[in-house]
Amino acid sequence: MICRKKSNKYAGDQPAAYDPTGVSEYLGLGRPIDFDKKPVRIAMMCAVAISVVVTLWKCSTGMDSGAAVVSALGYALSFLFSYMLALELDPDRQLGGFIGGGLTLIATYFMGEGNILVMLWLLFILRMLNRSSGDRHRLIDNVIMIGSAAWLGLQGLWVFPLLTGAAYILESQIQAGYFRSLYLAGISLACLIFAKYDTVANELSMSNIIIMALAFILFLPEIRVADYVKSKGDKNGKRLLPKRLQTMQGYFCMMLFSLTFLHGNAIVPSLMPAVGAAAGCGIYLFVALLKHEVF
């Protein structure tokens, strides 16, 4: 009887040989800012322009200069995070991020600035699931994701440790998953012990329900189009795995629904960059489909 080593059906999807140096040894989900790409340059210039314009606007209304700068930074970061999230949701069509950023600025004007830590957490979670960086999550990535979730849980947003654990479990089970993610899921779920739980029912206005529903409807076609993704990982130069990308998109929709339903109006301003990114990607994809630029 001849014994053969069991083959790994995902072997061909593993990253190419990559020798991390410096901070990359501990940060696998960081993506370089390539100023050689025109959309990236425009996005950075827009963020600077937004911060200047909002600072002048706030000062003209009588706001203290320090508070005006902080508010302007919130506007600029909301725009940038919306743009970066759009790149994760639809890696092939970068211009959708500008539409999402514009929608986010409008929402920020009416709702105010949200908690930027929420978007930092979400950005790393999405990169872990779709592996757009071309590398798996490493030490600093896990500290950022679990640390952010634990801190938000202490602030009363107890769903974040739960969603972080769910993301790690998903990551371990999908194509080319990392088995140690299951241990990290356990650590994330353990943070629920220290989370603060509100006993008061959360209110959710009809206007916020409509906004979330519209973003969800606009974004749904992205899941189907992900089968034809062409973008590659930054570090390994390999095409993104459609199944991982679709799993990430499904998780994204579930995350928006869970946070909105369980935390109500209080969490909506913090989710606006993500909602804007989803709507922007959907709108740009619809235009691309009309022009027969997809498939």
mmCIF file of C-alpha atoms in Angstrom:
data_model
loop_
_atom_site.group_PDB
_atom_site.id
_atom_site.type_symbol
_atom_site.label_atom_id
_atom_site.label_comp_id
_atom_site.label_asym_id
_atom_site.label_seq_id
_atom_site.Cartn_x
_atom_site.Cartn_y
_atom_site.Cartn_z
ATOM 1 C CA MET A 1 0.000 0.000 0.000
ATOM 2 C CA ILE A 2 1.423 3.356 -1.032
ATOM 3 C CA CYS A 3 0.857 6.275 1.320
ATOM 4 C CA ARG A 4 0.638 9.685 -0.219
ATOM 5 C CA LYS A 5 0.598 13.061 1.428
ATOM 6 C CA LYS A 6 -2.848 14.615 1.276
ATOM 7 C CA SER A 7 -2.863 17.548 -1.101
ATOM 8 C CA ASN A 8 -4.091 20.995 -0.098
ATOM 9 C CA LYS A 9 -6.853 22.074 -2.482
ATOM 10 C CA TYR A 10 -6.024 25.685 -1.707
ATOM 11 C CA ALA A 11 -2.276 25.299 -2.240
ATOM 12 C CA GLY A 12 -2.333 27.243 -5.471
ATOM 13 C CA ASP A 13 -3.990 30.171 -3.711
ATOM 14 C CA GLN A 14 -1.337 30.636 -1.057
ATOM 15 C CA PRO A 15 0.711 33.858 -1.181
ATOM 16 C CA ALA A 16 3.977 33.823 -3.054
ATOM 17 C CA ALA A 17 7.249 33.886 -1.109
ATOM 18 C CA TYR A 18 7.301 37.202 0.761
ATOM 19 C CA ASP A 19 10.082 38.267 3.084
ATOM 20 C CA PRO A 20 8.694 40.941 5.434
ATOM 21 C CA THR A 21 11.081 43.565 6.752
ATOM 22 C CA GLY A 22 10.676 46.315 9.330
ATOM 23 C CA VAL A 23 7.125 47.012 10.471
ATOM 24 C CA SER A 24 5.745 44.728 7.718
ATOM 25 C CA GLU A 25 6.810 41.770 9.825
ATOM 26 C CA TYR A 26 4.149 42.745 12.353
ATOM 27 C CA LEU A 27 1.685 44.632 10.117
ATOM 28 C CA GLY A 28 0.319 42.530 7.292
ATOM 29 C CA LEU A 29 -2.795 44.509 6.372
ATOM 30 C CA GLY A 30 -1.151 47.865 5.754
ATOM 31 C CA ARG A 31 -1.438 49.012 2.139
ATOM 32 C CA PRO A 32 1.040 51.506 0.628
ATOM 33 C CA ILE A 33 -0.200 54.915 -0.496
ATOM 34 C CA ASP A 34 0.898 55.038 -4.127
ATOM 35 C CA PHE A 35 1.099 58.688 -5.165
ATOM 36 C CA ASP A 36 1.952 57.589 -8.698
ATOM 37 C CA LYS A 37 -1.722 56.718 -9.122
ATOM 38 C CA LYS A 38 -3.805 59.741 -10.069
ATOM 39 C CA PRO A 39 -6.941 58.796 -8.037
ATOM 40 C CA VAL A 40 -4.802 58.493 -4.889
ATOM 41 C CA ARG A 41 -3.243 61.916 -5.436
ATOM 42 C CA ILE A 42 -6.652 63.459 -6.016
ATOM 43 C CA ALA A 43 -8.079 61.812 -2.886
ATOM 44 C CA MET A 44 -5.238 63.140 -0.718
ATOM 45 C CA MET A 45 -5.547 66.644 -2.191
ATOM 46 C CA CYS A 46 -9.301 66.562 -1.585
ATOM 47 C CA ALA A 47 -8.736 65.625 2.067
ATOM 48 C CA VAL A 48 -6.325 68.553 2.534
ATOM 49 C CA ALA A 49 -8.711 70.947 0.778
ATOM 50 C CA ILE A 50 -11.631 69.732 2.910
ATOM 51 C CA SER A 51 -9.693 70.295 6.142
ATOM 52 C CA VAL A 52 -8.775 73.865 5.116
ATOM 53 C CA VAL A 53 -12.259 74.805 3.887
ATOM 54 C CA VAL A 54 -14.029 73.349 6.936
ATOM 55 C CA THR A 55 -11.587 75.070 9.310
ATOM 56 C CA LEU A 56 -12.274 78.462 7.702
ATOM 57 C CA TRP A 57 -16.022 77.782 7.680
ATOM 58 C CA LYS A 58 -16.125 76.788 11.345
ATOM 59 C CA CYS A 59 -14.017 79.781 12.389
ATOM 60 C CA SER A 60 -16.308 82.126 10.447
ATOM 61 C CA THR A 61 -19.243 80.865 12.521
ATOM 62 C CA GLY A 62 -17.471 81.864 15.740
ATOM 63 C CA MET A 63 -16.091 78.464 16.716
ATOM 64 C CA ASP A 64 -12.811 78.364 18.621
ATOM 65 C CA SER A 65 -9.832 77.754 16.311
ATOM 66 C CA GLY A 66 -8.798 74.571 18.128
ATOM 67 C CA ALA A 67 -12.280 73.091 17.952
ATOM 68 C CA ALA A 68 -12.551 74.152 14.314
ATOM 69 C CA VAL A 69 -9.363 72.270 13.412
ATOM 70 C CA VAL A 70 -10.587 69.127 15.213
ATOM 71 C CA SER A 71 -13.940 69.313 13.422
ATOM 72 C CA ALA A 72 -12.221 69.845 10.060
ATOM 73 C CA LEU A 73 -9.990 66.848 10.716
ATOM 74 C CA GLY A 74 -13.121 64.784 11.354
ATOM 75 C CA TYR A 75 -14.571 65.827 7.992
ATOM 76 C CA ALA A 76 -11.323 65.071 6.141
ATOM 77 C CA LEU A 77 -10.878 61.672 7.801
ATOM 78 C CA SER A 78 -14.494 60.755 7.094
ATOM 79 C CA PHE A 79 -13.895 61.459 3.403
ATOM 80 C CA LEU A 80 -10.615 59.503 3.363
ATOM 81 C CA PHE A 81 -12.023 56.500 5.190
ATOM 82 C CA SER A 82 -15.006 56.404 2.852
ATOM 83 C CA TYR A 83 -12.621 56.417 -0.117
ATOM 84 C CA MET A 84 -10.408 53.689 1.365
ATOM 85 C CA LEU A 85 -13.380 51.520 2.323
ATOM 86 C CA ALA A 86 -14.712 51.804 -1.225
ATOM 87 C CA LEU A 87 -11.384 50.438 -2.503
ATOM 88 C CA GLU A 88 -11.885 47.367 -0.334
ATOM 89 C CA LEU A 89 -15.526 46.888 -1.306
ATOM 90 C CA ASP A 90 -14.851 47.246 -5.046
ATOM 91 C CA PRO A 91 -11.091 47.044 -5.777
ATOM 92 C CA ASP A 92 -11.553 47.327 -9.558
ATOM 93 C CA ARG A 93 -13.384 50.685 -9.633
ATOM 94 C CA GLN A 94 -11.633 53.388 -7.616
ATOM 95 C CA LEU A 95 -13.821 56.300 -8.697
ATOM 96 C CA GLY A 96 -16.716 54.944 -6.647
ATOM 97 C CA GLY A 97 -14.774 56.080 -3.589
ATOM 98 C CA PHE A 98 -15.087 59.730 -4.616
ATOM 99 C CA ILE A 99 -18.863 59.403 -4.907
ATOM 100 C CA GLY A 100 -18.932 57.748 -1.497
ATOM 101 C CA GLY A 101 -16.703 60.449 -0.044
ATOM 102 C CA GLY A 102 -18.999 63.170 -1.345
ATOM 103 C CA LEU A 103 -22.059 61.448 0.111
ATOM 104 C CA THR A 104 -20.216 61.083 3.417
ATOM 105 C CA LEU A 105 -19.468 64.816 3.559
ATOM 106 C CA ILE A 106 -23.150 65.601 3.037
ATOM 107 C CA ALA A 107 -24.132 63.157 5.782
ATOM 108 C CA THR A 108 -21.475 64.569 8.130
ATOM 109 C CA TYR A 109 -22.837 68.086 7.610
ATOM 110 C CA PHE A 110 -26.314 67.023 8.749
ATOM 111 C CA MET A 111 -25.402 64.389 11.359
ATOM 112 C CA GLY A 112 -22.039 65.565 12.672
ATOM 113 C CA GLU A 113 -18.748 63.697 12.889
ATOM 114 C CA GLY A 114 -18.787 60.112 14.102
ATOM 115 C CA ASN A 115 -16.217 57.971 15.909
ATOM 116 C CA ILE A 116 -13.266 57.513 13.536
ATOM 117 C CA LEU A 117 -12.096 54.462 15.518
ATOM 118 C CA VAL A 118 -15.119 52.591 14.152
ATOM 119 C CA MET A 119 -13.896 53.118 10.573
ATOM 120 C CA LEU A 120 -10.302 52.160 11.431
ATOM 121 C CA TRP A 121 -11.594 48.908 12.915
ATOM 122 C CA LEU A 122 -13.772 48.224 9.887
ATOM 123 C CA LEU A 123 -10.996 48.983 7.390
ATOM 124 C CA PHE A 124 -8.694 46.386 8.943
ATOM 125 C CA ILE A 125 -11.491 43.833 9.272
ATOM 126 C CA LEU A 126 -12.322 44.123 5.564
ATOM 127 C CA ARG A 127 -8.653 43.853 4.583
ATOM 128 C CA MET A 128 -8.295 40.737 6.698
ATOM 129 C CA LEU A 129 -11.191 39.078 4.893
ATOM 130 C CA ASN A 130 -10.385 40.033 1.285
ATOM 131 C CA ARG A 131 -6.552 40.064 1.646
ATOM 132 C CA SER A 132 -6.219 43.076 -0.643
ATOM 133 C CA SER A 133 -2.795 43.767 0.895
ATOM 134 C CA GLY A 134 -1.559 40.390 -0.378
ATOM 135 C CA ASP A 135 -0.697 39.249 3.133
ATOM 136 C CA ARG A 136 -2.509 37.807 6.136
ATOM 137 C CA HIS A 137 -3.115 39.628 9.416
ATOM 138 C CA ARG A 138 -0.154 39.843 11.771
ATOM 139 C CA LEU A 139 0.638 41.001 15.311
ATOM 140 C CA ILE A 140 -0.070 44.732 15.034
ATOM 141 C CA ASP A 141 -3.134 44.102 12.867
ATOM 142 C CA ASN A 142 -4.623 41.894 15.566
ATOM 143 C CA VAL A 143 -3.803 44.439 18.261
ATOM 144 C CA ILE A 144 -5.599 47.130 16.248
ATOM 145 C CA MET A 145 -8.694 45.035 15.514
ATOM 146 C CA ILE A 146 -9.125 43.403 18.925
ATOM 147 C CA GLY A 147 -7.983 46.501 20.837
ATOM 148 C CA SER A 148 -10.415 48.759 18.960
ATOM 149 C CA ALA A 149 -13.278 46.313 19.467
ATOM 150 C CA ALA A 150 -12.530 45.998 23.185
ATOM 151 C CA TRP A 151 -12.358 49.783 23.647
ATOM 152 C CA LEU A 152 -15.612 50.333 21.751
ATOM 153 C CA GLY A 153 -17.194 47.591 23.843
ATOM 154 C CA LEU A 154 -16.168 49.443 27.001
ATOM 155 C CA GLN A 155 -17.909 52.535 25.606
ATOM 156 C CA GLY A 156 -21.194 50.650 25.409
ATOM 157 C CA LEU A 157 -20.882 49.404 21.807
ATOM 158 C CA TRP A 158 -20.832 45.763 22.867
ATOM 159 C CA VAL A 159 -21.532 44.396 19.370
ATOM 160 C CA PHE A 160 -17.981 45.186 18.176
ATOM 161 C CA PRO A 161 -16.191 42.376 20.076
ATOM 162 C CA LEU A 162 -18.901 39.995 18.841
ATOM 163 C CA LEU A 163 -18.488 41.094 15.212
ATOM 164 C CA THR A 164 -14.698 40.881 15.521
ATOM 165 C CA GLY A 165 -14.915 37.310 16.736
ATOM 166 C CA ALA A 166 -17.300 36.478 13.887
ATOM 167 C CA ALA A 167 -14.861 38.001 11.366
ATOM 168 C CA TYR A 168 -11.970 35.874 12.689
ATOM 169 C CA ILE A 169 -14.086 32.729 12.514
ATOM 170 C CA LEU A 170 -15.064 33.536 8.924
ATOM 171 C CA GLU A 171 -11.445 34.201 8.006
ATOM 172 C CA SER A 172 -10.362 30.815 9.311
ATOM 173 C CA GLN A 173 -12.981 28.939 7.299
ATOM 174 C CA ILE A 174 -12.912 30.575 3.873
ATOM 175 C CA GLN A 175 -10.487 29.817 1.052
ATOM 176 C CA ALA A 176 -6.819 30.158 2.072
ATOM 177 C CA GLY A 177 -7.897 30.872 5.655
ATOM 178 C CA TYR A 178 -5.456 31.056 8.566
ATOM 179 C CA PHE A 179 -6.288 28.424 11.190
ATOM 180 C CA ARG A 180 -4.954 30.487 14.117
ATOM 181 C CA SER A 181 -7.725 32.992 13.482
ATOM 182 C CA LEU A 182 -9.915 30.695 15.594
ATOM 183 C CA TYR A 183 -7.762 31.416 18.641
ATOM 184 C CA LEU A 184 -7.993 35.141 17.949
ATOM 185 C CA ALA A 185 -11.766 34.764 17.669
ATOM 186 C CA GLY A 186 -11.755 33.379 21.200
ATOM 187 C CA ILE A 187 -9.788 36.387 22.470
ATOM 188 C CA SER A 188 -12.188 38.761 20.722
ATOM 189 C CA LEU A 189 -15.251 37.067 22.158
ATOM 190 C CA ALA A 190 -13.668 37.101 25.613
ATOM 191 C CA CYS A 191 -13.748 40.914 25.437
ATOM 192 C CA LEU A 192 -17.535 40.644 25.766
ATOM 193 C CA ILE A 193 -16.957 39.942 29.458
ATOM 194 C CA PHE A 194 -15.740 43.510 29.996
ATOM 195 C CA ALA A 195 -18.133 45.230 27.570
ATOM 196 C CA LYS A 196 -20.755 47.659 28.800
ATOM 197 C CA TYR A 197 -24.349 46.670 28.089
ATOM 198 C CA ASP A 198 -27.106 49.277 27.906
ATOM 199 C CA THR A 199 -30.497 48.271 29.239
ATOM 200 C CA VAL A 200 -32.299 51.175 27.518
ATOM 201 C CA ALA A 201 -33.874 50.357 24.145
ATOM 202 C CA ASN A 202 -32.118 51.978 21.189
ATOM 203 C CA GLU A 203 -34.182 54.210 18.941
ATOM 204 C CA LEU A 204 -33.832 54.117 15.162
ATOM 205 C CA SER A 205 -35.439 56.867 13.113
ATOM 206 C CA MET A 206 -37.233 56.151 9.847
ATOM 207 C CA SER A 207 -34.848 58.439 7.943
ATOM 208 C CA ASN A 208 -31.861 56.367 9.052
ATOM 209 C CA ILE A 209 -33.673 53.164 8.109
ATOM 210 C CA ILE A 210 -34.291 54.549 4.613
ATOM 211 C CA ILE A 211 -30.641 55.606 4.221
ATOM 212 C CA MET A 212 -29.374 52.175 5.236
ATOM 213 C CA ALA A 213 -31.903 50.397 3.003
ATOM 214 C CA LEU A 214 -30.950 52.481 -0.040
ATOM 215 C CA ALA A 215 -27.224 51.854 0.526
ATOM 216 C CA PHE A 216 -27.910 48.114 0.907
ATOM 217 C CA ILE A 217 -29.945 47.972 -2.321
ATOM 218 C CA LEU A 218 -27.339 49.942 -4.285
ATOM 219 C CA PHE A 219 -24.528 47.739 -3.005
ATOM 220 C CA LEU A 220 -26.063 44.300 -3.607
ATOM 221 C CA PRO A 221 -24.923 43.989 -7.298
ATOM 222 C CA GLU A 222 -21.314 44.293 -6.110
ATOM 223 C CA ILE A 223 -21.482 40.789 -4.652
ATOM 224 C CA ARG A 224 -22.333 39.323 -8.047
ATOM 225 C CA VAL A 225 -19.691 41.334 -9.918
ATOM 226 C CA ALA A 226 -16.988 40.218 -7.450
ATOM 227 C CA ASP A 227 -16.770 36.953 -9.422
ATOM 228 C CA TYR A 228 -14.890 38.899 -12.104
ATOM 229 C CA VAL A 229 -12.458 40.815 -9.875
ATOM 230 C CA LYS A 230 -9.154 41.652 -11.595
ATOM 231 C CA SER A 231 -7.277 43.477 -8.828
ATOM 232 C CA LYS A 232 -4.199 41.900 -7.257
ATOM 233 C CA GLY A 233 -2.704 41.853 -3.789
ATOM 234 C CA ASP A 234 -0.185 44.624 -3.148
ATOM 235 C CA LYS A 235 2.529 42.354 -1.738
ATOM 236 C CA ASN A 236 2.146 39.085 -3.646
ATOM 237 C CA GLY A 237 0.864 40.340 -7.009
ATOM 238 C CA LYS A 238 -1.757 37.570 -7.125
ATOM 239 C CA ARG A 239 -5.378 38.079 -8.166
ATOM 240 C CA LEU A 240 -7.746 38.508 -5.243
ATOM 241 C CA LEU A 241 -9.823 35.434 -4.508
ATOM 242 C CA PRO A 242 -13.450 36.079 -5.525
ATOM 243 C CA LYS A 243 -14.811 33.911 -2.708
ATOM 244 C CA ARG A 244 -12.907 35.885 -0.087
ATOM 245 C CA LEU A 245 -14.044 39.171 -1.622
ATOM 246 C CA GLN A 246 -17.681 38.039 -1.680
ATOM 247 C CA THR A 247 -17.447 36.788 1.903
ATOM 248 C CA MET A 248 -16.098 40.183 2.946
ATOM 249 C CA GLN A 249 -18.939 41.965 1.133
ATOM 250 C CA GLY A 250 -21.519 39.737 2.808
ATOM 251 C CA TYR A 251 -19.926 40.369 6.203
ATOM 252 C CA PHE A 252 -19.977 44.107 5.479
ATOM 253 C CA CYS A 253 -23.742 44.057 4.852
ATOM 254 C CA MET A 254 -24.335 41.974 7.974
ATOM 255 C CA MET A 255 -22.163 44.349 10.018
ATOM 256 C CA LEU A 256 -24.113 47.438 8.903
ATOM 257 C CA PHE A 257 -27.430 45.756 9.686
ATOM 258 C CA SER A 258 -26.317 44.450 13.101
ATOM 259 C CA LEU A 259 -24.789 47.701 14.337
ATOM 260 C CA THR A 260 -27.689 49.831 13.118
ATOM 261 C CA PHE A 261 -30.364 47.519 14.534
ATOM 262 C CA LEU A 262 -28.682 46.947 17.915
ATOM 263 C CA HIS A 263 -27.184 50.400 18.612
ATOM 264 C CA GLY A 264 -29.717 52.607 16.853
ATOM 265 C CA ASN A 265 -29.329 56.290 16.007
ATOM 266 C CA ALA A 266 -26.258 56.659 18.239
ATOM 267 C CA ILE A 267 -24.043 54.599 15.903
ATOM 268 C CA VAL A 268 -25.346 55.951 12.586
ATOM 269 C CA PRO A 269 -23.017 59.023 12.296
ATOM 270 C CA SER A 270 -19.990 56.753 12.839
ATOM 271 C CA LEU A 271 -21.186 54.405 10.087
ATOM 272 C CA MET A 272 -21.750 57.135 7.489
ATOM 273 C CA PRO A 273 -18.332 56.715 5.782
ATOM 274 C CA ALA A 274 -19.126 53.005 5.304
ATOM 275 C CA VAL A 275 -22.672 53.707 4.130
ATOM 276 C CA GLY A 276 -21.375 56.369 1.736
ATOM 277 C CA ALA A 277 -18.736 53.970 0.394
ATOM 278 C CA ALA A 278 -21.359 51.271 -0.220
ATOM 279 C CA ALA A 279 -23.691 53.685 -1.997
ATOM 280 C CA GLY A 280 -20.830 55.215 -4.009
ATOM 281 C CA CYS A 281 -19.632 51.805 -5.197
ATOM 282 C CA GLY A 282 -23.159 50.823 -6.160
ATOM 283 C CA ILE A 283 -23.824 54.039 -8.083
ATOM 284 C CA TYR A 284 -20.548 53.871 -9.990
ATOM 285 C CA LEU A 285 -21.092 50.185 -10.799
ATOM 286 C CA PHE A 286 -24.575 50.991 -12.146
ATOM 287 C CA VAL A 287 -23.095 53.648 -14.452
ATOM 288 C CA ALA A 288 -20.364 51.221 -15.559
ATOM 289 C CA LEU A 289 -22.986 48.587 -16.347
ATOM 290 C CA LEU A 290 -24.945 51.084 -18.458
ATOM 291 C CA LYS A 291 -21.757 51.808 -20.396
ATOM 292 C CA HIS A 292 -21.052 48.066 -20.760
ATOM 293 C CA GLU A 293 -17.703 48.513 -18.954
ATOM 294 C CA VAL A 294 -18.253 45.415 -16.786
ATOM 295 C CA PHE A 295 -17.866 41.785 -17.912
#
